[in-house]
mmCIF file of C-alpha atoms in Angstrom:
data_model
loop_
_atom_site.group_PDB
_atom_site.id
_atom_site.type_symbol
_atom_site.label_atom_id
_atom_site.label_comp_id
_atom_site.label_asym_id
_atom_site.label_seq_id
_atom_site.Cartn_x
_atom_site.Cartn_y
_atom_site.Cartn_z
ATOM 1 C CA MET A 26 43.063 -53.782 -20.471
ATOM 2 C CA ARG A 27 43.238 -53.185 -24.490
ATOM 3 C CA PHE A 28 44.638 -50.467 -25.863
ATOM 4 C CA VAL A 29 42.442 -49.188 -29.024
ATOM 5 C CA ARG A 30 44.344 -46.406 -31.320
ATOM 6 C CA LEU A 31 43.608 -43.609 -33.015
ATOM 7 C CA THR A 32 42.896 -44.994 -36.415
ATOM 8 C CA ARG A 33 42.089 -43.509 -39.554
ATOM 9 C CA ASP A 34 38.649 -45.028 -39.353
ATOM 10 C CA ARG A 35 37.429 -43.652 -36.228
ATOM 11 C CA TRP A 36 39.160 -39.949 -36.831
ATOM 12 C CA GLN A 37 36.277 -40.868 -39.790
ATOM 13 C CA HIS A 38 33.681 -41.182 -37.059
ATOM 14 C CA HIS A 39 34.621 -37.941 -35.893
ATOM 15 C CA VAL A 40 34.821 -36.555 -38.870
ATOM 16 C CA TYR A 41 31.541 -37.004 -40.320
ATOM 17 C CA GLY A 42 30.474 -35.129 -36.408
ATOM 18 C CA LEU A 43 32.067 -32.303 -37.329
ATOM 19 C CA LEU A 44 30.752 -32.298 -40.658
ATOM 20 C CA SER A 45 27.232 -32.631 -40.250
ATOM 21 C CA ALA A 46 27.862 -30.090 -36.961
ATOM 22 C CA LEU A 47 29.345 -27.269 -39.949
ATOM 23 C CA ALA A 48 26.090 -28.389 -41.766
ATOM 24 C CA SER A 49 23.873 -27.447 -39.189
ATOM 25 C CA ALA A 50 25.515 -24.112 -38.541
ATOM 26 C CA VAL A 51 24.647 -22.444 -42.381
ATOM 27 C CA LEU A 52 21.691 -23.895 -41.624
ATOM 28 C CA PHE A 53 20.703 -22.301 -38.170
ATOM 29 C CA GLY A 54 23.135 -18.713 -38.884
ATOM 30 C CA ALA A 55 20.960 -17.693 -41.247
ATOM 31 C CA ALA A 56 17.871 -18.163 -38.722
ATOM 32 C CA THR A 57 19.263 -15.167 -36.878
ATOM 33 C CA PRO A 58 18.840 -12.790 -39.918
ATOM 34 C CA ALA A 59 15.180 -13.904 -41.040
ATOM 35 C CA ALA A 60 13.624 -13.607 -37.031
ATOM 36 C CA LYS A 61 14.403 -10.342 -37.094
ATOM 37 C CA ARG A 62 12.555 -9.041 -39.811
ATOM 38 C CA LEU A 63 10.114 -11.921 -38.738
ATOM 39 C CA LEU A 64 10.120 -10.180 -35.943
ATOM 40 C CA ALA A 65 8.318 -6.945 -37.181
ATOM 41 C CA ASN A 66 5.396 -8.846 -37.710
ATOM 42 C CA LEU A 67 5.440 -11.408 -34.872
ATOM 43 C CA THR A 68 5.453 -11.399 -31.177
ATOM 44 C CA ALA A 69 9.028 -13.118 -29.329
ATOM 45 C CA PHE A 70 6.443 -16.086 -28.477
ATOM 46 C CA GLN A 71 4.606 -16.518 -31.579
ATOM 47 C CA LEU A 72 7.635 -16.227 -33.880
ATOM 48 C CA ALA A 73 8.902 -18.788 -31.921
ATOM 49 C CA GLY A 74 6.278 -20.638 -31.840
ATOM 50 C CA PHE A 75 5.519 -21.094 -35.640
ATOM 51 C CA LEU A 76 9.831 -21.293 -36.264
ATOM 52 C CA TYR A 77 9.768 -24.950 -33.829
ATOM 53 C CA VAL A 78 6.001 -26.223 -35.613
ATOM 54 C CA GLY A 79 8.121 -25.889 -38.616
ATOM 55 C CA ALA A 80 11.036 -27.323 -37.029
ATOM 56 C CA ALA A 81 8.503 -30.450 -35.460
ATOM 57 C CA ILE A 82 7.197 -30.304 -39.873
ATOM 58 C CA GLY A 83 10.216 -30.196 -41.181
ATOM 59 C CA VAL A 84 11.596 -33.430 -39.768
ATOM 60 C CA ALA A 85 8.314 -35.475 -39.379
ATOM 61 C CA PRO A 86 8.788 -37.527 -41.703
ATOM 62 C CA ARG A 87 11.968 -39.028 -41.546
ATOM 63 C CA ALA A 88 11.386 -39.111 -37.807
ATOM 64 C CA LEU A 89 7.809 -41.555 -38.130
ATOM 65 C CA TRP A 90 10.201 -43.515 -40.595
ATOM 66 C CA GLN A 91 13.094 -44.169 -37.929
ATOM 67 C CA ARG A 92 10.291 -44.912 -35.302
ATOM 68 C CA GLY A 93 10.916 -48.242 -35.472
ATOM 69 C CA ASP A 94 10.673 -51.021 -32.683
ATOM 70 C CA ARG A 95 12.307 -49.154 -30.035
ATOM 71 C CA PRO A 96 11.449 -49.617 -26.267
ATOM 72 C CA PRO A 97 9.302 -46.767 -24.896
ATOM 73 C CA LEU A 98 12.314 -44.315 -23.156
ATOM 74 C CA ASP A 99 13.754 -44.684 -19.793
ATOM 75 C CA ALA A 100 13.038 -42.370 -17.241
ATOM 76 C CA LEU A 101 16.388 -40.429 -17.151
ATOM 77 C CA ASN A 102 16.459 -40.032 -20.626
ATOM 78 C CA ARG A 103 12.900 -38.497 -20.930
ATOM 79 C CA ARG A 104 13.924 -36.618 -17.853
ATOM 80 C CA ARG A 105 16.573 -35.850 -20.787
ATOM 81 C CA LEU A 106 14.117 -34.556 -22.837
ATOM 82 C CA ALA A 107 12.199 -32.782 -20.568
ATOM 83 C CA GLY A 108 14.717 -30.353 -19.827
ATOM 84 C CA ALA A 109 15.936 -30.039 -23.260
ATOM 85 C CA VAL A 110 12.387 -29.812 -25.218
ATOM 86 C CA LEU A 111 11.277 -26.532 -21.560
ATOM 87 C CA LEU A 112 14.678 -24.649 -21.760
ATOM 88 C CA GLY A 113 15.590 -25.019 -25.750
ATOM 89 C CA GLY A 114 12.617 -25.226 -27.277
ATOM 90 C CA VAL A 115 10.871 -22.563 -24.668
ATOM 91 C CA ALA A 116 12.188 -20.161 -22.909
ATOM 92 C CA GLY A 117 16.074 -19.386 -25.286
ATOM 93 C CA PRO A 118 14.471 -18.884 -28.623
ATOM 94 C CA VAL A 119 11.777 -16.428 -26.386
ATOM 95 C CA LEU A 120 14.696 -14.467 -25.114
ATOM 96 C CA LEU A 121 16.657 -14.609 -27.822
ATOM 97 C CA LEU A 122 13.787 -13.128 -29.808
ATOM 98 C CA LEU A 123 13.397 -10.404 -26.694
ATOM 99 C CA GLY A 124 17.167 -9.584 -27.110
ATOM 100 C CA LEU A 125 17.035 -8.956 -31.145
ATOM 101 C CA ARG A 126 14.232 -6.405 -30.687
ATOM 102 C CA SER A 127 16.517 -4.121 -28.924
ATOM 103 C CA ALA A 128 19.533 -5.066 -30.490
ATOM 104 C CA SER A 129 20.889 -5.501 -34.417
ATOM 105 C CA ALA A 130 21.049 -8.688 -36.073
ATOM 106 C CA GLY A 131 24.708 -8.650 -36.406
ATOM 107 C CA SER A 132 25.599 -7.931 -33.035
ATOM 108 C CA VAL A 133 22.918 -10.668 -32.018
ATOM 109 C CA SER A 134 24.742 -12.975 -33.909
ATOM 110 C CA LEU A 135 28.313 -12.793 -32.940
ATOM 111 C CA LEU A 136 26.513 -13.176 -29.088
ATOM 112 C CA LEU A 137 25.233 -16.366 -29.876
ATOM 113 C CA ASN A 138 29.062 -17.593 -30.225
ATOM 114 C CA LEU A 139 28.503 -17.241 -26.031
ATOM 115 C CA GLU A 140 26.373 -20.604 -26.009
ATOM 116 C CA VAL A 141 30.158 -22.631 -26.547
ATOM 117 C CA ALA A 142 30.734 -21.051 -23.031
ATOM 118 C CA ALA A 143 27.435 -22.142 -21.823
ATOM 119 C CA THR A 144 28.183 -25.639 -22.772
ATOM 120 C CA ALA A 145 31.763 -26.284 -22.201
ATOM 121 C CA LEU A 146 30.923 -24.720 -19.147
ATOM 122 C CA LEU A 147 27.879 -27.123 -18.113
ATOM 123 C CA GLY A 148 29.480 -29.825 -19.332
ATOM 124 C CA ALA A 149 33.057 -29.819 -17.722
ATOM 125 C CA LEU A 150 31.307 -28.978 -14.166
ATOM 126 C CA TRP A 151 28.008 -30.863 -14.694
ATOM 127 C CA PHE A 152 27.969 -33.365 -17.528
ATOM 128 C CA GLY A 153 30.986 -35.481 -17.379
ATOM 129 C CA GLU A 154 33.130 -34.625 -20.292
ATOM 130 C CA THR A 155 36.807 -33.173 -19.593
ATOM 131 C CA LEU A 156 38.561 -29.364 -20.804
ATOM 132 C CA GLY A 157 41.814 -29.457 -21.228
ATOM 133 C CA PRO A 158 44.453 -25.772 -20.339
ATOM 134 C CA ARG A 159 43.469 -24.488 -24.048
ATOM 135 C CA GLY A 160 39.608 -25.662 -23.387
ATOM 136 C CA TRP A 161 39.391 -23.369 -20.187
ATOM 137 C CA CYS A 162 41.366 -20.602 -21.996
ATOM 138 C CA GLY A 163 39.054 -20.879 -24.839
ATOM 139 C CA VAL A 164 35.515 -20.983 -22.658
ATOM 140 C CA GLY A 165 37.252 -17.438 -20.868
ATOM 141 C CA GLY A 166 38.258 -15.967 -24.494
ATOM 142 C CA VAL A 167 34.456 -16.169 -25.375
ATOM 143 C CA ILE A 168 33.620 -14.378 -22.806
ATOM 144 C CA VAL A 169 36.014 -11.547 -23.045
ATOM 145 C CA ALA A 170 34.765 -11.466 -26.628
ATOM 146 C CA VAL A 171 31.003 -10.989 -25.364
ATOM 147 C CA THR A 172 31.778 -7.868 -23.187
ATOM 148 C CA VAL A 173 33.859 -6.559 -25.015
ATOM 149 C CA LEU A 174 31.022 -6.922 -27.940
ATOM 150 C CA SER A 175 28.186 -5.606 -25.901
ATOM 151 C CA SER A 176 29.902 -2.557 -23.850
ATOM 152 C CA GLY A 177 30.114 -0.905 -27.519
ATOM 153 C CA SER A 178 25.879 -1.135 -28.029
ATOM 154 C CA GLY A 179 25.213 1.147 -24.327
ATOM 155 C CA TRP A 180 22.355 0.143 -21.681
ATOM 156 C CA PRO A 181 20.329 -0.890 -24.930
ATOM 157 C CA GLY A 182 23.148 -3.232 -25.697
ATOM 158 C CA ALA A 183 23.932 -4.305 -22.167
ATOM 159 C CA VAL A 184 20.205 -5.124 -21.913
ATOM 160 C CA SER A 185 20.094 -7.335 -25.402
ATOM 161 C CA ALA A 186 23.245 -9.603 -24.366
ATOM 162 C CA VAL A 187 21.581 -10.511 -21.537
ATOM 163 C CA LEU A 188 18.952 -11.591 -22.695
ATOM 164 C CA VAL A 189 20.987 -13.597 -25.143
ATOM 165 C CA ALA A 190 23.481 -14.922 -22.440
ATOM 166 C CA ALA A 191 20.174 -16.075 -20.552
ATOM 167 C CA ALA A 192 19.183 -18.016 -24.033
ATOM 168 C CA CYS A 193 22.420 -19.561 -24.382
ATOM 169 C CA ALA A 194 22.609 -21.141 -20.796
ATOM 170 C CA CYS A 195 19.652 -22.588 -21.766
ATOM 171 C CA TRP A 196 20.944 -24.438 -24.804
ATOM 172 C CA GLY A 197 24.437 -24.870 -23.622
ATOM 173 C CA PHE A 198 21.635 -27.169 -21.277
ATOM 174 C CA ASP A 199 20.674 -27.908 -24.093
ATOM 175 C CA ASN A 200 23.092 -29.435 -25.950
ATOM 176 C CA ASN A 201 24.312 -31.588 -22.610
ATOM 177 C CA PHE A 202 21.199 -33.147 -22.280
ATOM 178 C CA THR A 203 20.486 -33.687 -26.011
ATOM 179 C CA ALA A 204 23.455 -35.482 -26.694
ATOM 180 C CA LEU A 205 23.250 -37.980 -23.846
ATOM 181 C CA ILE A 206 19.673 -39.298 -25.003
ATOM 182 C CA ASP A 207 20.134 -42.072 -26.652
ATOM 183 C CA GLY A 208 16.802 -43.981 -26.413
ATOM 184 C CA MET A 209 15.478 -42.007 -29.923
ATOM 185 C CA SER A 210 17.038 -40.704 -33.754
ATOM 186 C CA PRO A 211 18.110 -37.360 -33.465
ATOM 187 C CA SER A 212 15.746 -37.009 -36.221
ATOM 188 C CA GLU A 213 12.538 -38.307 -32.739
ATOM 189 C CA THR A 214 14.356 -35.876 -30.755
ATOM 190 C CA THR A 215 14.349 -33.046 -32.725
ATOM 191 C CA LEU A 216 9.767 -33.747 -33.749
ATOM 192 C CA TRP A 217 8.792 -33.896 -30.027
ATOM 193 C CA LYS A 218 11.050 -31.373 -28.834
ATOM 194 C CA GLY A 219 9.646 -28.608 -32.083
ATOM 195 C CA ALA A 220 6.199 -30.095 -31.752
ATOM 196 C CA ILE A 221 5.745 -29.744 -27.464
ATOM 197 C CA ALA A 222 7.844 -26.334 -27.004
ATOM 198 C CA GLY A 223 6.334 -24.552 -30.417
ATOM 199 C CA THR A 224 2.918 -25.490 -29.539
ATOM 200 C CA THR A 225 3.845 -24.551 -25.954
ATOM 201 C CA SER A 226 5.215 -21.161 -26.788
ATOM 202 C CA LEU A 227 2.017 -20.427 -29.553
ATOM 203 C CA LEU A 228 -0.334 -20.675 -26.628
ATOM 204 C CA ILE A 229 1.377 -18.429 -25.076
ATOM 205 C CA GLY A 230 1.727 -16.330 -27.809
ATOM 206 C CA LEU A 231 -1.946 -16.160 -28.608
ATOM 207 C CA ALA A 232 -3.011 -15.446 -25.194
ATOM 208 C CA LEU A 233 -1.202 -12.431 -24.793
ATOM 209 C CA GLU A 234 -1.722 -11.186 -27.724
ATOM 210 C CA PRO A 235 -3.498 -11.640 -31.531
ATOM 211 C CA LEU A 236 -2.539 -12.924 -34.513
ATOM 212 C CA LYS A 237 -1.871 -9.721 -36.754
ATOM 213 C CA ALA A 238 0.353 -11.998 -39.221
ATOM 214 C CA PRO A 239 -0.305 -12.275 -43.267
ATOM 215 C CA ALA A 240 -0.849 -15.480 -43.954
ATOM 216 C CA THR A 241 2.084 -15.316 -45.885
ATOM 217 C CA THR A 242 4.732 -14.406 -43.344
ATOM 218 C CA ILE A 243 3.303 -17.498 -41.419
ATOM 219 C CA ALA A 244 4.133 -19.361 -44.278
ATOM 220 C CA VAL A 245 8.043 -18.146 -44.069
ATOM 221 C CA ALA A 246 8.363 -18.476 -40.565
ATOM 222 C CA LEU A 247 7.365 -21.916 -40.839
ATOM 223 C CA GLY A 248 9.087 -22.507 -43.349
ATOM 224 C CA VAL A 249 12.842 -20.880 -42.081
ATOM 225 C CA GLY A 250 11.712 -23.211 -38.961
ATOM 226 C CA ALA A 251 11.568 -26.351 -40.799
ATOM 227 C CA VAL A 252 14.606 -25.855 -42.878
ATOM 228 C CA CYS A 253 17.183 -23.490 -39.880
ATOM 229 C CA TYR A 254 15.814 -24.733 -36.793
ATOM 230 C CA GLY A 255 14.201 -28.379 -37.739
ATOM 231 C CA VAL A 256 16.810 -29.722 -40.207
ATOM 232 C CA SER A 257 19.406 -28.135 -38.355
ATOM 233 C CA ILE A 258 19.058 -29.182 -35.127
ATOM 234 C CA ALA A 259 18.695 -32.929 -35.998
ATOM 235 C CA LEU A 260 21.752 -32.290 -37.789
ATOM 236 C CA TYR A 261 22.923 -31.199 -34.457
ATOM 237 C CA ILE A 262 21.841 -33.722 -32.633
ATOM 238 C CA THR A 263 23.415 -36.313 -34.560
ATOM 239 C CA ALA A 264 27.323 -34.647 -34.393
ATOM 240 C CA ALA A 265 26.902 -34.155 -30.988
ATOM 241 C CA HIS A 266 26.039 -38.499 -30.465
ATOM 242 C CA GLN A 267 29.568 -38.342 -32.684
ATOM 243 C CA ALA A 268 31.731 -35.736 -31.124
ATOM 244 C CA GLY A 269 30.548 -34.785 -27.623
ATOM 245 C CA ALA A 270 29.002 -31.607 -26.563
ATOM 246 C CA ILE A 271 32.220 -28.672 -26.835
ATOM 247 C CA ARG A 272 33.747 -30.302 -30.254
ATOM 248 C CA THR A 273 30.018 -30.297 -31.276
ATOM 249 C CA GLN A 274 29.197 -26.493 -30.209
ATOM 250 C CA ALA A 275 32.956 -25.114 -31.555
ATOM 251 C CA VAL A 276 32.396 -26.254 -35.039
ATOM 252 C CA PHE A 277 28.726 -25.214 -34.659
ATOM 253 C CA ALA A 278 30.022 -21.833 -33.634
ATOM 254 C CA ALA A 279 30.247 -20.585 -37.289
ATOM 255 C CA ALA A 280 26.727 -19.952 -36.752
ATOM 256 C CA PRO A 281 26.912 -16.656 -34.998
ATOM 257 C CA PHE A 282 29.216 -15.702 -38.012
ATOM 258 C CA ILE A 283 27.095 -16.810 -41.333
ATOM 259 C CA GLY A 284 24.358 -15.198 -39.135
ATOM 260 C CA ALA A 285 26.534 -11.830 -38.719
ATOM 261 C CA VAL A 286 27.708 -12.073 -42.423
ATOM 262 C CA LEU A 287 24.170 -12.867 -43.779
ATOM 263 C CA SER A 288 22.567 -9.143 -41.894
ATOM 264 C CA TRP A 289 25.880 -6.534 -43.140
ATOM 265 C CA THR A 290 25.047 -8.076 -46.731
ATOM 266 C CA VAL A 291 21.590 -9.092 -46.485
ATOM 267 C CA LEU A 292 19.640 -6.754 -43.990
ATOM 268 C CA HIS A 293 22.266 -4.032 -44.909
ATOM 269 C CA GLU A 294 23.690 -3.608 -41.276
ATOM 270 C CA PRO A 295 26.373 -1.784 -40.883
ATOM 271 C CA VAL A 296 29.706 -3.295 -39.808
ATOM 272 C CA ARG A 297 31.331 -2.101 -36.860
ATOM 273 C CA ALA A 298 34.904 -2.316 -35.786
ATOM 274 C CA VAL A 299 33.487 -3.594 -32.205
ATOM 275 C CA GLN A 300 32.051 -6.613 -33.772
ATOM 276 C CA LEU A 301 35.095 -7.247 -36.223
ATOM 277 C CA LEU A 302 37.858 -7.065 -32.845
ATOM 278 C CA ALA A 303 34.428 -9.272 -31.232
ATOM 279 C CA GLY A 304 34.863 -11.297 -33.780
ATOM 280 C CA GLY A 305 38.542 -11.555 -33.979
ATOM 281 C CA LEU A 306 38.623 -12.802 -30.312
ATOM 282 C CA PHE A 307 36.029 -15.826 -31.352
ATOM 283 C CA VAL A 308 37.991 -16.717 -33.247
ATOM 284 C CA THR A 309 40.346 -17.652 -31.194
ATOM 285 C CA ALA A 310 38.502 -18.498 -28.678
ATOM 286 C CA ILE A 311 36.682 -21.126 -30.435
ATOM 287 C CA ALA A 312 40.447 -22.679 -31.872
ATOM 288 C CA LEU A 313 41.142 -22.778 -28.408
ATOM 289 C CA LEU A 314 38.308 -25.192 -27.228
ATOM 290 C CA THR A 315 38.042 -27.596 -31.228
ATOM 291 C CA PHE A 316 42.300 -28.618 -31.118
ATOM 292 C CA ASP A 317 41.425 -28.783 -26.574
ATOM 293 C CA ARG A 318 42.351 -32.797 -26.342
ATOM 294 C CA HIS A 319 42.783 -35.709 -23.683
ATOM 295 C CA SER A 320 43.423 -39.254 -23.636
ATOM 296 C CA HIS A 321 44.092 -41.661 -20.395
ATOM 297 C CA ALA A 322 42.431 -45.683 -19.194
ATOM 298 C CA HIS A 323 38.686 -45.386 -18.943
ATOM 299 C CA ALA A 324 36.168 -48.088 -18.071
ATOM 300 C CA HIS A 325 31.892 -48.347 -19.415
ATOM 301 C CA GLU A 326 29.866 -50.380 -18.089
ATOM 302 C CA PRO A 327 27.246 -52.482 -19.667
ATOM 303 C CA LEU A 328 24.951 -50.533 -21.416
ATOM 304 C CA THR A 329 21.874 -51.446 -24.315
ATOM 305 C CA HIS A 330 20.761 -48.307 -26.724
ATOM 306 C CA VAL A 331 20.167 -46.931 -30.293
ATOM 307 C CA HIS A 332 22.607 -44.444 -32.099
ATOM 308 C CA SER A 333 24.161 -44.289 -35.408
ATOM 309 C CA HIS A 334 27.199 -46.540 -35.279
ATOM 310 C CA ARG A 335 29.636 -48.306 -37.386
ATOM 311 C CA HIS A 336 31.835 -51.160 -36.525
ATOM 312 C CA ASP A 337 35.295 -50.388 -36.782
ATOM 313 C CA ASP A 338 35.149 -47.396 -34.349
ATOM 314 C CA GLY A 339 36.498 -49.731 -31.108
ATOM 315 C CA HIS A 340 32.843 -49.864 -29.004
ATOM 316 C CA HIS A 341 30.782 -52.133 -31.455
ATOM 317 C CA GLU A 342 31.828 -55.146 -31.548
ATOM 318 C CA HIS A 343 28.723 -57.093 -31.808
ATOM 319 C CA PRO A 344 27.449 -59.390 -35.015
ATOM 320 C CA HIS A 345 27.040 -58.150 -38.425
ATOM 321 C CA PRO A 346 27.864 -60.815 -41.031
ATOM 322 C CA GLU A 347 26.424 -59.676 -43.786
ATOM 323 C CA LEU A 348 27.320 -56.189 -43.461
ATOM 324 C CA PRO A 349 30.754 -54.165 -44.457
ATOM 325 C CA ARG A 350 32.248 -52.934 -40.820
ATOM 326 C CA SER A 351 32.509 -49.413 -42.315
ATOM 327 C CA LEU A 352 28.772 -49.621 -43.250
ATOM 328 C CA ARG A 353 26.724 -46.912 -40.662
ATOM 329 C CA HIS A 354 23.650 -47.593 -39.272
ATOM 330 C CA THR A 355 21.035 -47.955 -36.788
ATOM 331 C CA HIS A 356 20.183 -50.241 -34.366
ATOM 332 C CA TRP A 357 19.244 -51.400 -30.422
ATOM 333 C CA HIS A 358 22.385 -52.428 -28.924
ATOM 334 C CA GLU A 359 24.484 -53.865 -26.344
ATOM 335 C CA HIS A 360 27.702 -53.038 -24.850
ATOM 336 C CA PRO A 361 29.716 -55.532 -22.894
ATOM 337 C CA ALA A 362 31.247 -54.438 -20.190
ATOM 338 C CA THR A 363 34.583 -52.722 -20.957
ATOM 339 C CA GLU A 364 38.007 -51.135 -19.819
ATOM 340 C CA HIS A 365 40.966 -49.358 -22.276
ATOM 341 C CA SER A 366 42.396 -46.787 -23.646
ATOM 342 C CA HIS A 367 43.435 -44.408 -26.315
ATOM 343 C CA PRO A 368 42.533 -40.561 -27.071
ATOM 344 C CA HIS A 369 38.930 -39.403 -26.997
ATOM 345 C CA VAL A 370 36.154 -36.783 -26.776
ATOM 346 C CA ALA A 371 32.650 -36.783 -25.042
ATOM 347 C CA ASP A 372 30.899 -38.472 -27.413
ATOM 348 C CA LEU A 373 28.016 -40.831 -26.268
ATOM 349 C CA HIS A 374 30.115 -43.994 -25.614
ATOM 350 C CA HIS A 375 32.370 -41.104 -22.773
ATOM 351 C CA ARG A 376 30.822 -39.768 -20.103
ATOM 352 C CA HIS A 377 33.028 -39.993 -17.123
ATOM 353 C CA GLY A 378 31.523 -37.387 -14.790
ATOM 354 C CA ARG A 379 28.138 -35.836 -12.579
ATOM 355 C CA GLY A 380 25.118 -35.961 -15.296
ATOM 356 C CA THR A 381 25.545 -39.063 -17.165
ATOM 357 C CA ARG A 382 23.601 -40.941 -15.285
#
């Protein structure tokens, strides 16, 4: 067994992932207030369809350019992709938009913090991630904050909270599935997810009700999908590969606060005391999740996959004489069996429990 230090280069590897998560959060946070406006002319299924078709359009050039000559996805990764498409691309967005119809964009934005708890619980209980005492306290804090926020809005707020909670559960599965897909690039994953889920939702929406929205509204919906969903999702998947689904989701949790601020400033929704109280609880809970760490001896089984990586991270020792060890690049590569010990998060190489194979 060998010991690997948490070097400056390794720390930079995780910081790269967390910065990608923050950029993803900024873009996605703007989506909720934008969707609130768009729902005036589109049904939930129609809008979800246009948003995800737009997401596919937004990442298509990069996804097709990165396609390369990789082998086809194996059966396990195809199942992960199917789960991400059905739960994260079809069910989640529609449930969110239905909840958004009966509540303010600011409150719904803050309720989206429940996705942190859903991702963490599913990651720890099923997908091989690890939560320490601070992490579990963080999950509990998110649940308390959601209860406080929904209790101050009466029956419509409770219905909206249930719908948004269901959406967050779907995205919790989605986040863990996409963090484990290692046979295609983040942009390619987003392309498949957007194209399949968007087309499915749009066809259901058109079957249920004729399209009445003007062309300008459709164009705006596609544009919001391309930037706030497509680019955001690709950045999120990149971050999840680097820092693990729980830590990535902890940073991505800035998105609800960004959405709430935009709802108050752009949509001119009133700022309520219960929203500020819940927001403070969310910040505390997310901080606990973010600073949850662990270190132990662990073994890596032989593995062959493709993803973005560097050769100074302690896990990629295959030779590239012509490349600097700190240069990030992507190609199909093999990992021999390894046993070592170092502080780590549940990134693409550190899953120790169920649901990882």
